[in-house]
PDB file of C-alpha atoms in Angstrom:
ATOM      1  CA  ASP R   1     -38.258  11.882  17.414  1.00 96.00           C
ATOM      2  CA  ILE R   2     -40.330  11.856  14.217  1.00 97.00           C
ATOM      3  CA  VAL R   3     -41.658   8.366  13.636  1.00 98.00           C
ATOM      4  CA  MET R   4     -41.968   7.286  10.017  1.00 98.00           C
ATOM      5  CA  THR R   5     -44.511   4.550   9.345  1.00 98.00           C
ATOM      6  CA  GLN R   6     -44.647   2.837   5.951  1.00 98.00           C
ATOM      7  CA  SER R   7     -47.418   0.733   4.524  1.00 97.00           C
ATOM      8  CA  PRO R   8     -47.581  -1.961   3.479  1.00 97.00           C
ATOM      9  CA  ASP R   9     -44.593  -3.853   4.892  1.00 98.00           C
ATOM     10  CA  SER R  10     -44.404  -5.805   1.675  1.00 98.00           C
ATOM     11  CA  LEU R  11     -46.190  -6.055  -1.632  1.00 97.00           C
ATOM     12  CA  ALA R  12     -46.106  -8.245  -4.683  1.00 98.00           C
ATOM     13  CA  VAL R  13     -46.885  -6.649  -8.032  1.00 97.00           C
ATOM     14  CA  SER R  14     -46.995  -8.089 -11.531  1.00 98.00           C
ATOM     15  CA  LEU R  15     -44.435  -6.899 -14.055  1.00 98.00           C
ATOM     16  CA  GLY R  16     -45.668  -3.754 -15.746  1.00 98.00           C
ATOM     17  CA  GLU R  17     -48.211  -2.996 -13.030  1.00 98.00           C
ATOM     18  CA  ARG R  18     -48.226  -0.069 -10.576  1.00 98.00           C
ATOM     19  CA  ALA R  19     -46.687  -0.278  -7.116  1.00 98.00           C
ATOM     20  CA  THR R  20     -47.616   2.211  -4.444  1.00 98.00           C
ATOM     21  CA  ILE R  21     -45.908   2.676  -1.082  1.00 98.00           C
ATOM     22  CA  ASN R  22     -47.203   5.002   1.611  1.00 98.00           C
ATOM     23  CA  CYS R  23     -45.302   6.801   4.315  1.00 98.00           C
ATOM     24  CA  LYS R  24     -46.745   8.712   7.239  1.00 98.00           C
ATOM     25  CA  SER R  25     -44.715  10.894   9.585  1.00 98.00           C
ATOM     26  CA  SER R  26     -45.726  11.496  13.203  1.00 98.00           C
ATOM     27  CA  GLN R  27     -45.382  15.252  12.667  1.00 98.00           C
ATOM     28  CA  SER R  28     -45.185  17.495   9.628  1.00 98.00           C
ATOM     29  CA  VAL R  29     -41.913  17.594   7.718  1.00 98.00           C
ATOM     30  CA  LEU R  30     -42.975  20.646   5.721  1.00 98.00           C
ATOM     31  CA  TYR R  31     -40.775  23.640   6.449  1.00 96.00           C
ATOM     32  CA  SER R  32     -42.997  26.668   6.040  1.00 95.00           C
ATOM     33  CA  SER R  33     -40.239  29.188   5.292  1.00 95.00           C
ATOM     34  CA  ASN R  34     -39.260  27.479   2.052  1.00 94.00           C
ATOM     35  CA  ASN R  35     -42.366  25.325   1.438  1.00 96.00           C
ATOM     36  CA  LYS R  36     -40.239  22.210   1.136  1.00 97.00           C
ATOM     37  CA  ASN R  37     -41.018  18.760   2.492  1.00 98.00           C
ATOM     38  CA  TYR R  38     -37.892  17.263   4.052  1.00 97.00           C
ATOM     39  CA  LEU R  39     -38.686  13.766   2.817  1.00 97.00           C
ATOM     40  CA  ALA R  40     -36.668  11.366   0.682  1.00 97.00           C
ATOM     41  CA  TRP R  41     -37.177   7.876  -0.694  1.00 98.00           C
ATOM     42  CA  TYR R  42     -34.414   5.296  -0.969  1.00 98.00           C
ATOM     43  CA  GLN R  43     -34.132   1.973  -2.758  1.00 98.00           C
ATOM     44  CA  GLN R  44     -31.963  -0.756  -1.296  1.00 98.00           C
ATOM     45  CA  LYS R  45     -31.108  -3.961  -3.090  1.00 97.00           C
ATOM     46  CA  PRO R  46     -29.517  -6.952  -1.278  1.00 95.00           C
ATOM     47  CA  GLY R  47     -25.874  -6.368  -0.372  1.00 94.00           C
ATOM     48  CA  GLN R  48     -25.969  -2.763  -1.570  1.00 97.00           C
ATOM     49  CA  PRO R  49     -26.198   0.600   0.153  1.00 97.00           C
ATOM     50  CA  PRO R  50     -29.404   2.591  -0.134  1.00 97.00           C
ATOM     51  CA  LYS R  51     -29.767   4.723  -3.256  1.00 97.00           C
ATOM     52  CA  VAL R  52     -31.704   7.964  -3.213  1.00 96.00           C
ATOM     53  CA  LEU R  53     -34.588   8.010  -5.664  1.00 97.00           C
ATOM     54  CA  ILE R  54     -36.624  11.049  -4.614  1.00 97.00           C
ATOM     55  CA  TYR R  55     -35.900  14.063  -2.397  1.00 96.00           C
ATOM     56  CA  TRP R  56     -37.937  17.084  -1.313  1.00 97.00           C
ATOM     57  CA  ALA R  57     -40.808  14.560  -1.512  1.00 98.00           C
ATOM     58  CA  SER R  58     -41.174  14.808  -5.273  1.00 98.00           C
ATOM     59  CA  THR R  59     -37.815  15.677  -6.931  1.00 97.00           C
ATOM     60  CA  ARG R  60     -36.356  12.769  -8.830  1.00 97.00           C
ATOM     61  CA  GLU R  61     -32.631  12.216  -8.388  1.00 95.00           C
ATOM     62  CA  SER R  62     -30.568  12.494 -11.578  1.00 94.00           C
ATOM     63  CA  GLY R  63     -30.484   9.209 -13.471  1.00 95.00           C
ATOM     64  CA  VAL R  64     -33.533   7.710 -11.742  1.00 97.00           C
ATOM     65  CA  PRO R  65     -36.061   6.321 -14.253  1.00 97.00           C
ATOM     66  CA  ASP R  66     -39.199   8.427 -14.605  1.00 97.00           C
ATOM     67  CA  ARG R  67     -41.399   5.472 -13.621  1.00 98.00           C
ATOM     68  CA  PHE R  68     -40.481   6.457 -10.049  1.00 98.00           C
ATOM     69  CA  SER R  69     -42.418   9.379  -8.636  1.00 98.00           C
ATOM     70  CA  GLY R  70     -43.064  10.869  -5.243  1.00 98.00           C
ATOM     71  CA  SER R  71     -45.999  12.872  -3.949  1.00 98.00           C
ATOM     72  CA  GLY R  72     -47.534  14.180  -0.768  1.00 98.00           C
ATOM     73  CA  SER R  73     -47.007  16.956   1.750  1.00 98.00           C
ATOM     74  CA  GLY R  74     -46.953  17.548   5.470  1.00 98.00           C
ATOM     75  CA  THR R  75     -47.347  14.113   7.022  1.00 98.00           C
ATOM     76  CA  ASP R  76     -48.508  11.845   4.185  1.00 98.00           C
ATOM     77  CA  PHE R  77     -46.355  10.779   1.290  1.00 98.00           C
ATOM     78  CA  THR R  78     -46.406   8.219  -1.512  1.00 98.00           C
ATOM     79  CA  LEU R  79     -43.806   6.577  -3.724  1.00 98.00           C
ATOM     80  CA  THR R  80     -45.226   5.231  -6.960  1.00 98.00           C
ATOM     81  CA  ILE R  81     -43.554   2.893  -9.434  1.00 98.00           C
ATOM     82  CA  SER R  82     -45.748   3.306 -12.507  1.00 98.00           C
ATOM     83  CA  SER R  83     -44.727   0.112 -14.314  1.00 98.00           C
ATOM     84  CA  LEU R  84     -42.788  -2.353 -12.196  1.00 98.00           C
ATOM     85  CA  GLN R  85     -39.656  -3.804 -13.768  1.00 98.00           C
ATOM     86  CA  ALA R  86     -37.698  -6.825 -12.596  1.00 98.00           C
ATOM     87  CA  GLU R  87     -34.816  -4.614 -11.479  1.00 97.00           C
ATOM     88  CA  ASP R  88     -37.108  -2.737  -9.100  1.00 98.00           C
ATOM     89  CA  VAL R  89     -37.253  -5.663  -6.684  1.00 98.00           C
ATOM     90  CA  ALA R  90     -35.857  -4.100  -3.525  1.00 98.00           C
ATOM     91  CA  VAL R  91     -36.675  -2.647  -0.125  1.00 98.00           C
ATOM     92  CA  TYR R  92     -37.817   0.969  -0.173  1.00 98.00           C
ATOM     93  CA  TYR R  93     -37.415   3.406   2.707  1.00 98.00           C
ATOM     94  CA  CYS R  94     -38.808   6.802   3.365  1.00 98.00           C
ATOM     95  CA  HIS R  95     -36.586   9.187   5.300  1.00 98.00           C
ATOM     96  CA  GLN R  96     -37.246  12.484   7.052  1.00 97.00           C
ATOM     97  CA  TYR R  97     -34.410  14.969   7.287  1.00 96.00           C
ATOM     98  CA  TYR R  98     -36.522  17.734   8.834  1.00 96.00           C
ATOM     99  CA  ASN R  99     -34.979  17.495  12.248  1.00 94.00           C
ATOM    100  CA  ILE R 100     -32.554  15.582  14.397  1.00 95.00           C
ATOM    101  CA  PRO R 101     -32.538  12.687  14.860  1.00 96.00           C
ATOM    102  CA  LEU R 102     -33.057  11.980  11.189  1.00 96.00           C
ATOM    103  CA  THR R 103     -35.249   8.902  10.941  1.00 97.00           C
ATOM    104  CA  PHE R 104     -36.294   6.264   8.434  1.00 98.00           C
ATOM    105  CA  GLY R 105     -39.387   4.228   7.869  1.00 98.00           C
ATOM    106  CA  GLN R 106     -39.232   0.491   8.591  1.00 98.00           C
ATOM    107  CA  GLY R 107     -39.007  -0.351   4.893  1.00 98.00           C
ATOM    108  CA  THR R 108     -41.330  -1.883   2.306  1.00 98.00           C
ATOM    109  CA  ARG R 109     -40.270  -4.963   0.404  1.00 98.00           C
ATOM    110  CA  VAL R 110     -41.368  -5.020  -3.241  1.00 98.00           C
ATOM    111  CA  GLU R 111     -41.484  -8.324  -5.061  1.00 98.00           C
ATOM    112  CA  ILE R 112     -42.727  -9.678  -8.387  1.00 97.00           C
ATOM    113  CA  LYS R 113     -46.077 -11.453  -8.332  1.00 96.00           C
TER     114      LYS R 113
ATOM    115  CA  GLN S   1     -17.103  10.747  -9.565  1.00 92.00           C
ATOM    116  CA  VAL S   2     -17.456  10.918  -5.782  1.00 95.00           C
ATOM    117  CA  GLN S   3     -16.718   7.646  -4.043  1.00 97.00           C
ATOM    118  CA  LEU S   4     -16.728   6.691  -0.378  1.00 98.00           C
ATOM    119  CA  GLN S   5     -15.185   3.615   1.224  1.00 98.00           C
ATOM    120  CA  GLU S   6     -15.439   2.460   4.802  1.00 98.00           C
ATOM    121  CA  SER S   7     -12.617   0.630   6.552  1.00 98.00           C
ATOM    122  CA  GLY S   8     -11.943  -0.692  10.024  1.00 96.00           C
ATOM    123  CA  PRO S   9     -12.072  -3.813  12.199  1.00 97.00           C
ATOM    124  CA  GLY S  10     -14.892  -6.221  11.490  1.00 96.00           C
ATOM    125  CA  LEU S  11     -14.895  -7.565  15.025  1.00 98.00           C
ATOM    126  CA  VAL S  12     -14.958  -5.538  18.253  1.00 98.00           C
ATOM    127  CA  LYS S  13     -15.179  -6.829  21.804  1.00 98.00           C
ATOM    128  CA  PRO S  14     -18.000  -5.715  24.111  1.00 97.00           C
ATOM    129  CA  SER S  15     -17.221  -2.564  26.121  1.00 97.00           C
ATOM    130  CA  GLU S  16     -14.489  -1.547  23.653  1.00 98.00           C
ATOM    131  CA  THR S  17     -14.517   1.257  21.100  1.00 98.00           C
ATOM    132  CA  LEU S  18     -15.552   0.804  17.492  1.00 98.00           C
ATOM    133  CA  SER S  19     -13.447   2.867  15.097  1.00 98.00           C
ATOM    134  CA  LEU S  20     -14.173   3.313  11.406  1.00 98.00           C
ATOM    135  CA  THR S  21     -12.735   5.475   8.684  1.00 98.00           C
ATOM    136  CA  CYS S  22     -14.360   6.659   5.474  1.00 98.00           C
ATOM    137  CA  THR S  23     -12.005   7.493   2.643  1.00 98.00           C
ATOM    138  CA  VAL S  24     -13.429   9.877   0.081  1.00 98.00           C
ATOM    139  CA  SER S  25     -12.230  10.211  -3.513  1.00 97.00           C
ATOM    140  CA  GLY S  26     -13.361  12.594  -6.194  1.00 96.00           C
ATOM    141  CA  TYR S  27     -14.107  15.456  -3.809  1.00 95.00           C
ATOM    142  CA  SER S  28     -12.297  17.334  -1.054  1.00 95.00           C
ATOM    143  CA  ILE S  29     -14.101  16.888   2.279  1.00 95.00           C
ATOM    144  CA  SER S  30     -12.833  20.279   3.430  1.00 92.00           C
ATOM    145  CA  SER S  31     -14.709  22.086   0.657  1.00 90.00           C
ATOM    146  CA  ASP S  32     -18.338  21.512   1.578  1.00 91.00           C
ATOM    147  CA  TYR S  33     -21.068  19.079   2.628  1.00 94.00           C
ATOM    148  CA  PHE S  34     -22.046  17.040   5.629  1.00 96.00           C
ATOM    149  CA  TRP S  35     -20.230  13.733   6.096  1.00 97.00           C
ATOM    150  CA  GLY S  36     -22.353  11.281   7.955  1.00 97.00           C
ATOM    151  CA  TRP S  37     -22.742   7.784   9.310  1.00 98.00           C
ATOM    152  CA  ILE S  38     -25.758   5.477   9.133  1.00 98.00           C
ATOM    153  CA  ARG S  39     -25.986   1.922  10.370  1.00 98.00           C
ATOM    154  CA  GLN S  40     -28.167  -1.099   9.646  1.00 98.00           C
ATOM    155  CA  PRO S  41     -28.354  -4.137  11.947  1.00 98.00           C
ATOM    156  CA  PRO S  42     -28.472  -7.392   9.983  1.00 96.00           C
ATOM    157  CA  GLY S  43     -31.902  -7.841   8.428  1.00 94.00           C
ATOM    158  CA  LYS S  44     -33.232  -4.616   9.932  1.00 96.00           C
ATOM    159  CA  GLY S  45     -33.806  -0.977   9.039  1.00 96.00           C
ATOM    160  CA  LEU S  46     -31.617   2.136   8.915  1.00 98.00           C
ATOM    161  CA  GLU S  47     -30.481   4.229  11.871  1.00 98.00           C
ATOM    162  CA  TRP S  48     -28.888   7.651  11.544  1.00 97.00           C
ATOM    163  CA  ILE S  49     -25.828   7.982  13.755  1.00 98.00           C
ATOM    164  CA  GLY S  50     -24.687  11.509  12.957  1.00 97.00           C
ATOM    165  CA  GLY S  51     -21.769  13.212  11.293  1.00 97.00           C
ATOM    166  CA  ILE S  52     -19.602  16.225  10.717  1.00 96.00           C
ATOM    167  CA  TYR S  53     -19.651  19.264   8.445  1.00 94.00           C
ATOM    168  CA  HIS S  54     -16.646  20.263   6.376  1.00 92.00           C
ATOM    169  CA  SER S  55     -16.280  23.091   8.927  1.00 92.00           C
ATOM    170  CA  GLY S  56     -15.985  20.631  11.783  1.00 92.00           C
ATOM    171  CA  SER S  57     -19.429  21.120  13.330  1.00 95.00           C
ATOM    172  CA  THR S  58     -20.922  17.872  14.502  1.00 97.00           C
ATOM    173  CA  TYR S  59     -24.465  16.569  14.920  1.00 97.00           C
ATOM    174  CA  TYR S  60     -25.424  13.267  16.530  1.00 97.00           C
ATOM    175  CA  ASN S  61     -28.425  11.088  17.226  1.00 97.00           C
ATOM    176  CA  PRO S  62     -29.308  11.873  20.865  1.00 97.00           C
ATOM    177  CA  SER S  63     -29.702   8.157  21.520  1.00 97.00           C
ATOM    178  CA  LEU S  64     -26.013   7.653  20.745  1.00 97.00           C
ATOM    179  CA  LYS S  65     -24.594  11.088  21.513  1.00 95.00           C
ATOM    180  CA  SER S  66     -22.848  10.118  24.747  1.00 96.00           C
ATOM    181  CA  ARG S  67     -20.862   7.431  22.931  1.00 98.00           C
ATOM    182  CA  VAL S  68     -20.173   8.906  19.483  1.00 98.00           C
ATOM    183  CA  THR S  69     -17.464  11.155  18.121  1.00 98.00           C
ATOM    184  CA  THR S  70     -16.685  12.020  14.507  1.00 97.00           C
ATOM    185  CA  SER S  71     -13.665  13.791  13.099  1.00 97.00           C
ATOM    186  CA  LEU S  72     -12.106  14.940   9.828  1.00 96.00           C
ATOM    187  CA  ASP S  73      -8.597  14.261   8.533  1.00 96.00           C
ATOM    188  CA  THR S  74      -8.398  16.629   5.596  1.00 94.00           C
ATOM    189  CA  SER S  75      -4.792  15.657   4.822  1.00 96.00           C
ATOM    190  CA  LYS S  76      -5.955  12.149   3.990  1.00 97.00           C
ATOM    191  CA  ASN S  77      -9.418  13.182   2.781  1.00 97.00           C
ATOM    192  CA  GLN S  78     -10.970  10.941   5.390  1.00 97.00           C
ATOM    193  CA  PHE S  79     -13.519  11.222   8.141  1.00 98.00           C
ATOM    194  CA  SER S  80     -13.934   8.889  11.074  1.00 98.00           C
ATOM    195  CA  LEU S  81     -16.407   7.463  13.535  1.00 98.00           C
ATOM    196  CA  ARG S  82     -15.732   6.309  17.078  1.00 98.00           C
ATOM    197  CA  LEU S  83     -18.425   4.553  19.115  1.00 98.00           C
ATOM    198  CA  SER S  84     -17.465   3.715  22.676  1.00 98.00           C
ATOM    199  CA  SER S  85     -18.706   1.070  25.119  1.00 98.00           C
ATOM    200  CA  VAL S  86     -20.155  -1.146  22.425  1.00 98.00           C
ATOM    201  CA  THR S  87     -22.559  -3.995  23.013  1.00 98.00           C
ATOM    202  CA  ALA S  88     -24.078  -6.678  20.787  1.00 98.00           C
ATOM    203  CA  ALA S  89     -26.802  -4.157  19.913  1.00 98.00           C
ATOM    204  CA  ASP S  90     -24.167  -2.157  17.988  1.00 98.00           C
ATOM    205  CA  THR S  91     -23.581  -5.032  15.545  1.00 98.00           C
ATOM    206  CA  ALA S  92     -24.500  -3.629  12.185  1.00 98.00           C
ATOM    207  CA  VAL S  93     -23.406  -2.682   8.690  1.00 98.00           C
ATOM    208  CA  TYR S  94     -22.004   0.815   9.010  1.00 98.00           C
ATOM    209  CA  TYR S  95     -22.309   3.185   6.055  1.00 98.00           C
ATOM    210  CA  CYS S  96     -20.630   6.507   5.480  1.00 98.00           C
ATOM    211  CA  ALA S  97     -22.468   8.984   3.285  1.00 97.00           C
ATOM    212  CA  ARG S  98     -22.470  12.535   1.951  1.00 96.00           C
ATOM    213  CA  ALA S  99     -25.360  14.982   2.232  1.00 91.00           C
ATOM    214  CA  ALA S 100     -25.769  18.613   1.255  1.00 87.00           C
ATOM    215  CA  ALA S 101     -26.504  19.422   4.881  1.00 87.00           C
ATOM    216  CA  VAL S 102     -27.352  17.584   8.090  1.00 86.00           C
ATOM    217  CA  THR S 103     -30.940  18.274   7.008  1.00 86.00           C
ATOM    218  CA  GLY S 104     -30.365  16.869   3.574  1.00 86.00           C
ATOM    219  CA  GLN S 105     -30.719  13.633   1.654  1.00 88.00           C
ATOM    220  CA  ASN S 106     -27.683  11.360   1.327  1.00 89.00           C
ATOM    221  CA  ASN S 107     -26.689  11.330  -2.331  1.00 90.00           C
ATOM    222  CA  TYR S 108     -23.475   9.327  -2.038  1.00 95.00           C
ATOM    223  CA  TRP S 109     -22.903   6.237   0.080  1.00 97.00           C
ATOM    224  CA  GLY S 110     -20.077   3.864   0.797  1.00 98.00           C
ATOM    225  CA  GLN S 111     -20.614   0.150   0.256  1.00 98.00           C
ATOM    226  CA  GLY S 112     -20.833  -0.447   3.978  1.00 98.00           C
ATOM    227  CA  THR S 113     -18.809  -2.504   6.403  1.00 98.00           C
ATOM    228  CA  LEU S 114     -20.120  -5.116   8.822  1.00 98.00           C
ATOM    229  CA  VAL S 115     -18.992  -4.678  12.398  1.00 98.00           C
ATOM    230  CA  THR S 116     -19.742  -7.484  14.776  1.00 98.00           C
ATOM    231  CA  VAL S 117     -19.558  -6.977  18.541  1.00 98.00           C
ATOM    232  CA  SER S 118     -18.614 -10.241  20.212  1.00 97.00           C
ATOM    233  CA  SER S 119     -16.119 -11.602  22.650  1.00 95.00           C
TER     234      SER S 119
END
């Protein structure tokens, strides 16, 4: 199984400041034949299902604010919230869909400082 | 607007079979896509269970494969999950979701349903 490890487990950021979440996979999720990273980021608020923010490591889902961005390749990935808003308080998960079993990181809780 | 909604018993006894249904509206499940299941124990992270393509092909998490089956009911536009021989470790919120492929991100999710395994 591909193990996804996120860091930090939680972070507190002031409104308007940048939040950065890292995700490391135990093996590469870059598929060489199409040069795509099989990596997504989800946001989950209390009592709600996860919502996809980013897929293919850096493609923003339709309707997601452009303050959310994803980067990285191979085994190391980053989700950046450029200017944290109150509505961004949530748990964020990275997710590899490169091979079965699909796996998720343990989650990173983002709070307001 | 694609919508998914889980339904089924909220309480299952140990050793029995958990059965859930996901009703889809706004899209025909027989047309395309991978229809999957993900679960989340209370206060914990996400675990991929598996699912079924519109064609009927199934893919499962090897850790659960011996106990899981999924199926389609195209007449009702529903797909289902059965998990046998449940224990307390299977207590979780169960989500149904749609992905472009088994190796794809889940763009649409149900709201989730809590299933508790207890006698």
